[in-house]
Amino acid sequence: MSTAAAVDALSRAEAQVRATLFSKLSYDIALTISGDASATTFRSITTVEFTAESATSSFIDLAAASVESIELNGSPVETSAFNGSRVQLSSITAGVNRLVVVAECEYQHTGVGLHRVVDPVDGNIYMYTHFEPFDAHKVFACFDQPDLKATVTMHISAPADWEVVSNYPVTGDATTADVRTRDFGTTPVISTYLVAFVAGPFHGEHSEHNGIPLGVYCRRSLAQHLDADEIFALTKAGLDFYTEYFACPYPFAKYDQMLVPEFNMGAMENPGCVTFNEVYIFRSKVTDNVKARRANTLLHEMAHMWFGDLVTMKWWDDLWLNESFATYMAHLASFEVTRFKNAWVDFATAMKNWALRQDQLPSTHPIAADMVD
């Protein structure tokens, strides 16, 4: 069944209602992605288990080119329940429910959902996800709001010679012909916007710190410029600092940092699979100030592992606190445990002055925005 996409938005009021209805969520996601640059869609099979307080009707978010089948608690649901951005569920029962949705979802070229890039240097294909704030449902069916956290288990079938990295380590894999299917470990409860994976013929370098596996990845055509040793040194110093400062061990199973092409922002704090803009791969000599900015970004995303990932805002009204706290912690960590001792001077002369200028413009807005959708 194929349908034109409906208006793809979620209101705060709708999210608040769903948060009262459902609990104990889990997602099992099976994706099949191709190395064929002409392919426009990929297969997505989502199995969602959730507990409902009582019998009710609601909806789950999904943006897809087509839906093949929908099954709720063993009974088929008409594919007409899918309107292009949602699947309406009219017979949710009290207690545990099991929903299975089989869909064809679309590769994206705008930096959200599952973004696909062809490397102009060697023709290799690279893919990565970006789901903040409301784009996880472009890849799998989900209740796409930050306060409905769930455990997530990924299974990704991709070309056998590709690297595939997700939030948690690989627990098993099988290869048939030229396709390798990797099963990833089940995450602790996380928000849908933090689910992530990266796939392609990446170049990777690896280390370890206090039992935490570390990785840094980039396109093969940029491997000669990857200064992994400095990135690992900053990573290890940051992990030690935050573990002591928060009096809480690093809360996830590994820490991979992925430098990906055509990224829309500086970086994104996906737990265990942090994505970074390739601007942080230095293709020539750069100043210490440029390196300090990279260190600050690295430590900003790492701070989110605790405040933003382990502890998460209920709705997007509180994004200001999520980001402001990570910015504060990144400057503090830079000053305390790296060689970039001008961190607070840089903050005062650059970021604070910029903020003061912005606050004088007609476009200024409240710190806590009223995010209705």
Short mmCIF file of N, CA, C and O in Angstrom, two decimals, residues 164-272:
data_model
loop_
_atom_site.label_atom_id
_atom_site.label_comp_id
_atom_site.label_asym_id
_atom_site.label_seq_id
_atom_site.Cartn_x
_atom_site.Cartn_y
_atom_site.Cartn_z
N VAL A 164 29.21 -1.58 9.98
CA VAL A 164 27.92 -1.12 10.49
C VAL A 164 28.06 -0.93 11.99
O VAL A 164 28.45 -1.86 12.70
N VAL A 165 27.78 0.27 12.46
CA VAL A 165 27.95 0.63 13.86
C VAL A 165 26.62 1.17 14.38
O VAL A 165 26.00 2.01 13.71
N SER A 166 26.19 0.70 15.55
CA SER A 166 24.95 1.19 16.15
C SER A 166 25.23 1.56 17.60
O SER A 166 26.38 1.62 18.03
N ASN A 167 24.16 1.81 18.36
CA ASN A 167 24.33 2.26 19.74
C ASN A 167 25.04 1.24 20.62
O ASN A 167 25.78 1.61 21.54
N TYR A 168 24.81 -0.05 20.33
CA TYR A 168 25.38 -1.09 21.17
C TYR A 168 26.24 -2.04 20.32
O TYR A 168 26.12 -2.07 19.10
N PRO A 169 27.09 -2.83 20.95
CA PRO A 169 28.00 -3.70 20.19
C PRO A 169 27.26 -4.81 19.44
O PRO A 169 26.12 -5.17 19.77
N VAL A 170 27.94 -5.36 18.44
CA VAL A 170 27.43 -6.51 17.71
C VAL A 170 27.48 -7.74 18.63
O VAL A 170 28.50 -8.00 19.28
N THR A 171 26.39 -8.49 18.66
CA THR A 171 26.34 -9.71 19.46
C THR A 171 26.31 -10.98 18.61
O THR A 171 26.49 -12.08 19.12
N GLY A 172 26.08 -10.80 17.31
CA GLY A 172 26.07 -11.95 16.41
C GLY A 172 25.93 -11.48 14.98
O GLY A 172 25.42 -10.39 14.73
N ASP A 173 26.44 -12.29 14.04
CA ASP A 173 26.27 -11.93 12.64
C ASP A 173 26.29 -13.18 11.79
O ASP A 173 26.82 -14.22 12.18
N ALA A 174 25.70 -13.05 10.62
CA ALA A 174 25.66 -14.15 9.66
C ALA A 174 25.78 -13.56 8.27
O ALA A 174 25.20 -12.51 7.98
N THR A 175 26.53 -14.26 7.40
CA THR A 175 26.74 -13.78 6.04
C THR A 175 26.16 -14.77 5.05
O THR A 175 26.43 -15.97 5.13
N THR A 176 25.34 -14.25 4.14
CA THR A 176 24.79 -15.03 3.05
C THR A 176 25.11 -14.32 1.75
O THR A 176 24.70 -13.16 1.57
N ALA A 177 25.85 -15.00 0.87
CA ALA A 177 26.30 -14.38 -0.38
C ALA A 177 27.06 -13.10 -0.06
O ALA A 177 28.05 -13.14 0.66
N ASP A 178 26.58 -11.96 -0.53
CA ASP A 178 27.30 -10.70 -0.30
C ASP A 178 26.64 -9.85 0.78
O ASP A 178 26.97 -8.67 0.91
N VAL A 179 25.73 -10.43 1.54
CA VAL A 179 25.00 -9.69 2.56
C VAL A 179 25.34 -10.23 3.94
O VAL A 179 25.32 -11.43 4.17
N ARG A 180 25.66 -9.31 4.83
CA ARG A 180 25.98 -9.68 6.21
C ARG A 180 24.94 -9.05 7.13
O ARG A 180 24.68 -7.85 7.06
N THR A 181 24.33 -9.88 7.97
CA THR A 181 23.34 -9.41 8.93
C THR A 181 23.96 -9.36 10.31
O THR A 181 24.43 -10.38 10.83
N ARG A 182 23.98 -8.18 10.89
CA ARG A 182 24.53 -7.99 12.24
C ARG A 182 23.41 -7.80 13.24
O ARG A 182 22.49 -7.01 13.01
N ASP A 183 23.50 -8.52 14.34
CA ASP A 183 22.58 -8.35 15.45
C ASP A 183 23.30 -7.55 16.53
O ASP A 183 24.42 -7.89 16.92
N PHE A 184 22.65 -6.50 16.99
CA PHE A 184 23.25 -5.62 17.99
C PHE A 184 22.62 -5.86 19.36
O PHE A 184 21.46 -6.24 19.47
N GLY A 185 23.41 -5.63 20.39
CA GLY A 185 22.93 -5.80 21.75
C GLY A 185 21.78 -4.88 22.07
O GLY A 185 21.64 -3.79 21.52
N THR A 186 20.94 -5.32 22.99
CA THR A 186 19.78 -4.53 23.40
C THR A 186 20.23 -3.37 24.30
O THR A 186 20.96 -3.56 25.27
N THR A 187 19.78 -2.19 23.97
CA THR A 187 20.15 -1.00 24.73
C THR A 187 19.36 -0.94 26.03
O THR A 187 18.30 -1.57 26.16
N PRO A 188 19.82 -0.16 27.00
CA PRO A 188 18.91 0.25 28.07
C PRO A 188 17.86 1.18 27.49
O PRO A 188 17.90 1.51 26.29
N VAL A 189 16.90 1.61 28.28
CA VAL A 189 15.86 2.48 27.74
C VAL A 189 16.47 3.81 27.27
O VAL A 189 17.22 4.45 27.99
N ILE A 190 16.16 4.17 26.03
CA ILE A 190 16.61 5.43 25.44
C ILE A 190 15.45 6.03 24.65
O ILE A 190 14.49 5.34 24.28
N SER A 191 15.55 7.33 24.38
CA SER A 191 14.55 8.00 23.56
C SER A 191 14.74 7.64 22.09
O SER A 191 15.86 7.37 21.64
N THR A 192 13.65 7.68 21.33
CA THR A 192 13.73 7.30 19.92
C THR A 192 14.69 8.19 19.14
O THR A 192 15.36 7.72 18.22
N TYR A 193 14.78 9.47 19.50
CA TYR A 193 15.65 10.37 18.73
C TYR A 193 17.13 10.08 18.93
O TYR A 193 17.97 10.61 18.20
N LEU A 194 17.45 9.20 19.89
CA LEU A 194 18.84 8.84 20.16
C LEU A 194 19.24 7.49 19.56
O LEU A 194 20.40 7.10 19.64
N VAL A 195 18.30 6.78 18.97
CA VAL A 195 18.63 5.54 18.26
C VAL A 195 19.47 5.92 17.03
O VAL A 195 19.19 6.92 16.37
N ALA A 196 20.49 5.13 16.73
CA ALA A 196 21.38 5.52 15.63
C ALA A 196 22.10 4.31 15.05
O ALA A 196 22.33 3.31 15.73
N PHE A 197 22.45 4.44 13.77
CA PHE A 197 23.43 3.54 13.17
C PHE A 197 24.10 4.24 12.00
O PHE A 197 23.58 5.20 11.43
N VAL A 198 25.28 3.75 11.67
CA VAL A 198 26.10 4.28 10.57
C VAL A 198 26.58 3.08 9.77
O VAL A 198 26.97 2.06 10.35
N ALA A 199 26.54 3.18 8.44
CA ALA A 199 26.91 2.03 7.61
C ALA A 199 27.67 2.49 6.37
O ALA A 199 27.39 3.56 5.82
N GLY A 200 28.62 1.68 5.96
CA GLY A 200 29.41 1.97 4.77
C GLY A 200 30.82 1.43 4.92
O GLY A 200 31.19 0.88 5.97
N PRO A 201 31.64 1.57 3.90
CA PRO A 201 33.02 1.07 3.96
C PRO A 201 33.93 2.03 4.72
O PRO A 201 34.94 2.52 4.20
N PHE A 202 33.58 2.28 5.98
CA PHE A 202 34.33 3.23 6.80
C PHE A 202 35.71 2.70 7.17
O PHE A 202 35.91 1.49 7.32
N HIS A 203 36.62 3.63 7.34
CA HIS A 203 37.91 3.35 7.97
C HIS A 203 37.73 3.55 9.47
O HIS A 203 37.23 4.59 9.91
N GLY A 204 38.14 2.56 10.27
CA GLY A 204 37.98 2.66 11.71
C GLY A 204 39.28 2.39 12.45
O GLY A 204 40.09 1.57 12.02
N GLU A 205 39.47 3.12 13.55
CA GLU A 205 40.58 2.86 14.45
C GLU A 205 40.00 2.66 15.85
O GLU A 205 38.97 3.24 16.20
N HIS A 206 40.71 1.85 16.65
CA HIS A 206 40.10 1.38 17.90
C HIS A 206 41.06 1.50 19.07
O HIS A 206 42.29 1.44 18.92
N SER A 207 40.48 1.66 20.24
CA SER A 207 41.22 1.69 21.49
C SER A 207 40.30 1.18 22.59
O SER A 207 39.20 0.66 22.32
N GLU A 208 40.73 1.36 23.84
CA GLU A 208 39.94 0.88 24.99
C GLU A 208 40.34 1.71 26.20
O GLU A 208 41.49 2.15 26.32
N HIS A 209 39.38 1.94 27.08
CA HIS A 209 39.68 2.71 28.29
C HIS A 209 38.81 2.22 29.44
O HIS A 209 37.58 2.30 29.36
N ASN A 210 39.43 1.69 30.45
CA ASN A 210 38.72 1.20 31.63
C ASN A 210 37.58 0.25 31.27
O ASN A 210 36.48 0.32 31.83
N GLY A 211 37.86 -0.62 30.31
CA GLY A 211 36.86 -1.61 29.91
C GLY A 211 35.86 -1.12 28.89
O GLY A 211 34.98 -1.89 28.45
N ILE A 212 35.95 0.14 28.47
CA ILE A 212 35.03 0.70 27.48
C ILE A 212 35.68 0.66 26.10
O ILE A 212 36.71 1.31 25.88
N PRO A 213 35.12 -0.10 25.15
CA PRO A 213 35.68 -0.09 23.79
C PRO A 213 35.47 1.28 23.15
O PRO A 213 34.39 1.87 23.24
N LEU A 214 36.51 1.77 22.47
CA LEU A 214 36.46 3.07 21.80
C LEU A 214 36.73 2.89 20.32
O LEU A 214 37.56 2.06 19.92
N GLY A 215 36.05 3.68 19.50
CA GLY A 215 36.29 3.65 18.06
C GLY A 215 36.17 5.03 17.46
O GLY A 215 35.40 5.87 17.96
N VAL A 216 36.93 5.29 16.41
CA VAL A 216 36.82 6.51 15.62
C VAL A 216 36.77 6.10 14.15
O VAL A 216 37.62 5.33 13.70
N TYR A 217 35.78 6.61 13.42
CA TYR A 217 35.57 6.18 12.04
C TYR A 217 35.46 7.39 11.12
O TYR A 217 34.94 8.44 11.51
N CYS A 218 35.90 7.21 9.86
CA CYS A 218 35.72 8.22 8.83
C CYS A 218 35.66 7.53 7.48
O CYS A 218 35.95 6.34 7.36
N ARG A 219 35.31 8.31 6.45
CA ARG A 219 35.36 7.78 5.09
C ARG A 219 36.78 7.30 4.75
O ARG A 219 37.77 7.89 5.20
N ARG A 220 36.88 6.27 3.94
CA ARG A 220 38.20 5.75 3.53
C ARG A 220 39.04 6.82 2.84
O ARG A 220 40.25 6.89 3.02
N SER A 221 38.38 7.67 2.08
CA SER A 221 39.12 8.67 1.32
C SER A 221 39.69 9.77 2.22
O SER A 221 40.50 10.58 1.75
N LEU A 222 39.31 9.80 3.50
CA LEU A 222 39.84 10.77 4.44
C LEU A 222 40.72 10.14 5.51
O LEU A 222 41.18 10.83 6.42
N ALA A 223 40.97 8.84 5.39
CA ALA A 223 41.68 8.11 6.46
C ALA A 223 43.07 8.71 6.73
O ALA A 223 43.52 8.74 7.89
N GLN A 224 43.74 9.19 5.71
CA GLN A 224 45.10 9.72 5.90
C GLN A 224 45.11 10.97 6.77
O GLN A 224 46.15 11.33 7.34
N HIS A 225 43.97 11.62 6.92
CA HIS A 225 43.90 12.86 7.70
C HIS A 225 43.36 12.64 9.12
O HIS A 225 43.31 13.60 9.89
N LEU A 226 42.96 11.43 9.44
CA LEU A 226 42.33 11.16 10.74
C LEU A 226 43.39 11.08 11.84
O LEU A 226 44.22 10.17 11.84
N ASP A 227 43.37 12.03 12.76
CA ASP A 227 44.32 12.00 13.88
C ASP A 227 43.67 11.32 15.09
O ASP A 227 43.31 11.94 16.08
N ALA A 228 43.52 10.01 14.97
CA ALA A 228 42.80 9.24 15.98
C ALA A 228 43.46 9.31 17.35
O ALA A 228 42.77 9.29 18.38
N ASP A 229 44.78 9.38 17.40
CA ASP A 229 45.47 9.40 18.70
C ASP A 229 45.03 10.58 19.56
O ASP A 229 44.79 10.43 20.76
N GLU A 230 44.94 11.76 18.95
CA GLU A 230 44.50 12.92 19.74
C GLU A 230 43.04 12.80 20.14
O GLU A 230 42.66 13.15 21.26
N ILE A 231 42.20 12.28 19.24
CA ILE A 231 40.78 12.09 19.58
C ILE A 231 40.64 11.10 20.73
O ILE A 231 39.87 11.32 21.67
N PHE A 232 41.40 10.01 20.68
CA PHE A 232 41.34 9.03 21.77
C PHE A 232 41.83 9.63 23.09
O PHE A 232 41.27 9.37 24.16
N ALA A 233 42.88 10.42 23.04
CA ALA A 233 43.40 11.05 24.27
C ALA A 233 42.35 11.95 24.91
O ALA A 233 42.14 11.93 26.13
N LEU A 234 41.68 12.77 24.10
CA LEU A 234 40.61 13.62 24.61
C LEU A 234 39.45 12.80 25.16
O LEU A 234 38.87 13.12 26.20
N THR A 235 39.11 11.72 24.45
CA THR A 235 38.00 10.86 24.87
C THR A 235 38.27 10.24 26.23
O THR A 235 37.41 10.24 27.12
N LYS A 236 39.46 9.72 26.41
CA LYS A 236 39.80 9.06 27.68
C LYS A 236 39.81 10.06 28.82
O LYS A 236 39.31 9.77 29.92
N ALA A 237 40.37 11.24 28.59
CA ALA A 237 40.38 12.26 29.63
C ALA A 237 38.97 12.68 30.00
O ALA A 237 38.64 12.86 31.18
N GLY A 238 38.12 12.82 28.99
CA GLY A 238 36.74 13.22 29.24
C GLY A 238 35.95 12.16 29.99
O GLY A 238 35.19 12.48 30.92
N LEU A 239 36.11 10.91 29.62
CA LEU A 239 35.41 9.83 30.32
C LEU A 239 35.80 9.79 31.80
O LEU A 239 34.95 9.62 32.68
N ASP A 240 37.08 9.95 32.08
CA ASP A 240 37.53 9.96 33.48
C ASP A 240 36.93 11.15 34.23
O ASP A 240 36.47 11.01 35.37
N PHE A 241 36.95 12.32 33.60
CA PHE A 241 36.45 13.52 34.27
C PHE A 241 34.97 13.39 34.59
O PHE A 241 34.54 13.65 35.73
N TYR A 242 34.17 13.01 33.61
CA TYR A 242 32.72 12.95 33.84
C TYR A 242 32.34 11.83 34.80
O TYR A 242 31.42 11.98 35.61
N THR A 243 33.04 10.71 34.73
CA THR A 243 32.75 9.61 35.67
C THR A 243 32.94 10.07 37.10
O THR A 243 32.12 9.78 37.98
N GLU A 244 34.02 10.82 37.34
CA GLU A 244 34.27 11.32 38.69
C GLU A 244 33.32 12.46 39.04
O GLU A 244 32.75 12.50 40.14
N TYR A 245 33.11 13.39 38.11
CA TYR A 245 32.32 14.59 38.39
C TYR A 245 30.86 14.22 38.68
O TYR A 245 30.24 14.77 39.61
N PHE A 246 30.30 13.31 37.90
CA PHE A 246 28.91 12.91 38.08
C PHE A 246 28.75 11.78 39.09
O PHE A 246 27.62 11.40 39.41
N ALA A 247 29.88 11.24 39.57
CA ALA A 247 29.85 10.09 40.49
C ALA A 247 28.99 8.97 39.92
O ALA A 247 28.20 8.32 40.61
N CYS A 248 29.19 8.72 38.62
CA CYS A 248 28.39 7.72 37.91
C CYS A 248 29.22 7.20 36.75
O CYS A 248 29.72 7.99 35.95
N PRO A 249 29.41 5.89 36.63
CA PRO A 249 30.20 5.35 35.51
C PRO A 249 29.54 5.67 34.17
O PRO A 249 28.33 5.95 34.09
N TYR A 250 30.34 5.66 33.12
CA TYR A 250 29.78 5.81 31.77
C TYR A 250 28.63 4.83 31.60
O TYR A 250 28.78 3.63 31.83
N PRO A 251 27.43 5.30 31.20
CA PRO A 251 26.23 4.46 31.31
C PRO A 251 25.93 3.55 30.13
O PRO A 251 24.88 2.90 30.12
N PHE A 252 26.82 3.47 29.13
CA PHE A 252 26.54 2.64 27.96
C PHE A 252 27.70 1.68 27.71
O PHE A 252 28.69 1.69 28.43
N ALA A 253 27.58 0.83 26.68
CA ALA A 253 28.49 -0.31 26.54
C ALA A 253 29.76 0.00 25.77
O ALA A 253 30.75 -0.73 25.88
N LYS A 254 29.76 1.05 24.97
CA LYS A 254 30.93 1.38 24.15
C LYS A 254 30.86 2.86 23.82
O LYS A 254 29.87 3.53 24.11
N TYR A 255 31.92 3.37 23.16
CA TYR A 255 31.92 4.78 22.77
C TYR A 255 32.58 4.92 21.41
O TYR A 255 33.80 5.03 21.30
N ASP A 256 31.75 4.89 20.36
CA ASP A 256 32.23 5.08 19.00
C ASP A 256 31.91 6.51 18.55
O ASP A 256 30.83 7.05 18.84
N GLN A 257 32.86 7.11 17.82
CA GLN A 257 32.70 8.46 17.29
C GLN A 257 32.84 8.40 15.78
O GLN A 257 33.88 7.98 15.26
N MET A 258 31.78 8.84 15.09
CA MET A 258 31.66 8.65 13.65
C MET A 258 31.72 10.01 12.96
O MET A 258 30.85 10.86 13.19
N LEU A 259 32.73 10.23 12.13
CA LEU A 259 32.84 11.46 11.34
C LEU A 259 32.19 11.19 9.99
O LEU A 259 32.70 10.39 9.20
N VAL A 260 31.06 11.85 9.74
CA VAL A 260 30.22 11.49 8.60
C VAL A 260 30.04 12.68 7.65
O VAL A 260 30.04 13.83 8.07
N PRO A 261 29.85 12.40 6.36
CA PRO A 261 29.76 13.48 5.37
C PRO A 261 28.36 14.10 5.32
O PRO A 261 27.36 13.45 5.67
N GLU A 262 28.30 15.35 4.88
CA GLU A 262 27.05 16.08 4.68
C GLU A 262 26.22 16.18 5.96
O GLU A 262 24.99 16.14 5.92
N PHE A 263 26.89 16.34 7.08
CA PHE A 263 26.18 16.42 8.35
C PHE A 263 25.70 17.85 8.57
O PHE A 263 26.43 18.81 8.32
N ASN A 264 24.46 18.01 9.05
CA ASN A 264 23.82 19.32 9.11
C ASN A 264 24.28 20.19 10.27
O ASN A 264 23.94 21.37 10.32
N MET A 265 24.96 19.63 11.23
CA MET A 265 25.35 20.39 12.42
C MET A 265 26.74 19.97 12.86
O MET A 265 27.45 19.29 12.13
N GLY A 266 27.14 20.37 14.06
CA GLY A 266 28.47 20.02 14.54
C GLY A 266 28.59 18.57 14.93
O GLY A 266 29.53 17.88 14.53
N ALA A 267 27.62 18.09 15.73
CA ALA A 267 27.68 16.72 16.21
C ALA A 267 26.34 16.36 16.84
O ALA A 267 25.50 17.22 17.09
N MET A 268 26.15 15.06 17.12
CA MET A 268 24.91 14.58 17.72
C MET A 268 25.23 13.46 18.70
O MET A 268 25.97 12.53 18.38
N GLU A 269 24.62 13.54 19.89
CA GLU A 269 25.01 12.73 21.04
C GLU A 269 24.38 11.34 21.09
O GLU A 269 24.08 10.83 22.18
N ASN A 270 24.19 10.66 19.97
CA ASN A 270 23.64 9.31 20.02
C ASN A 270 24.48 8.44 20.95
O ASN A 270 25.69 8.33 20.77
N PRO A 271 23.87 7.80 21.96
CA PRO A 271 24.68 7.05 22.92
C PRO A 271 25.46 5.92 22.25
O PRO A 271 24.90 5.10 21.52
N GLY A 272 26.77 5.91 22.47
CA GLY A 272 27.62 4.86 21.93
C GLY A 272 27.89 4.96 20.45
O GLY A 272 28.64 4.15 19.90
#
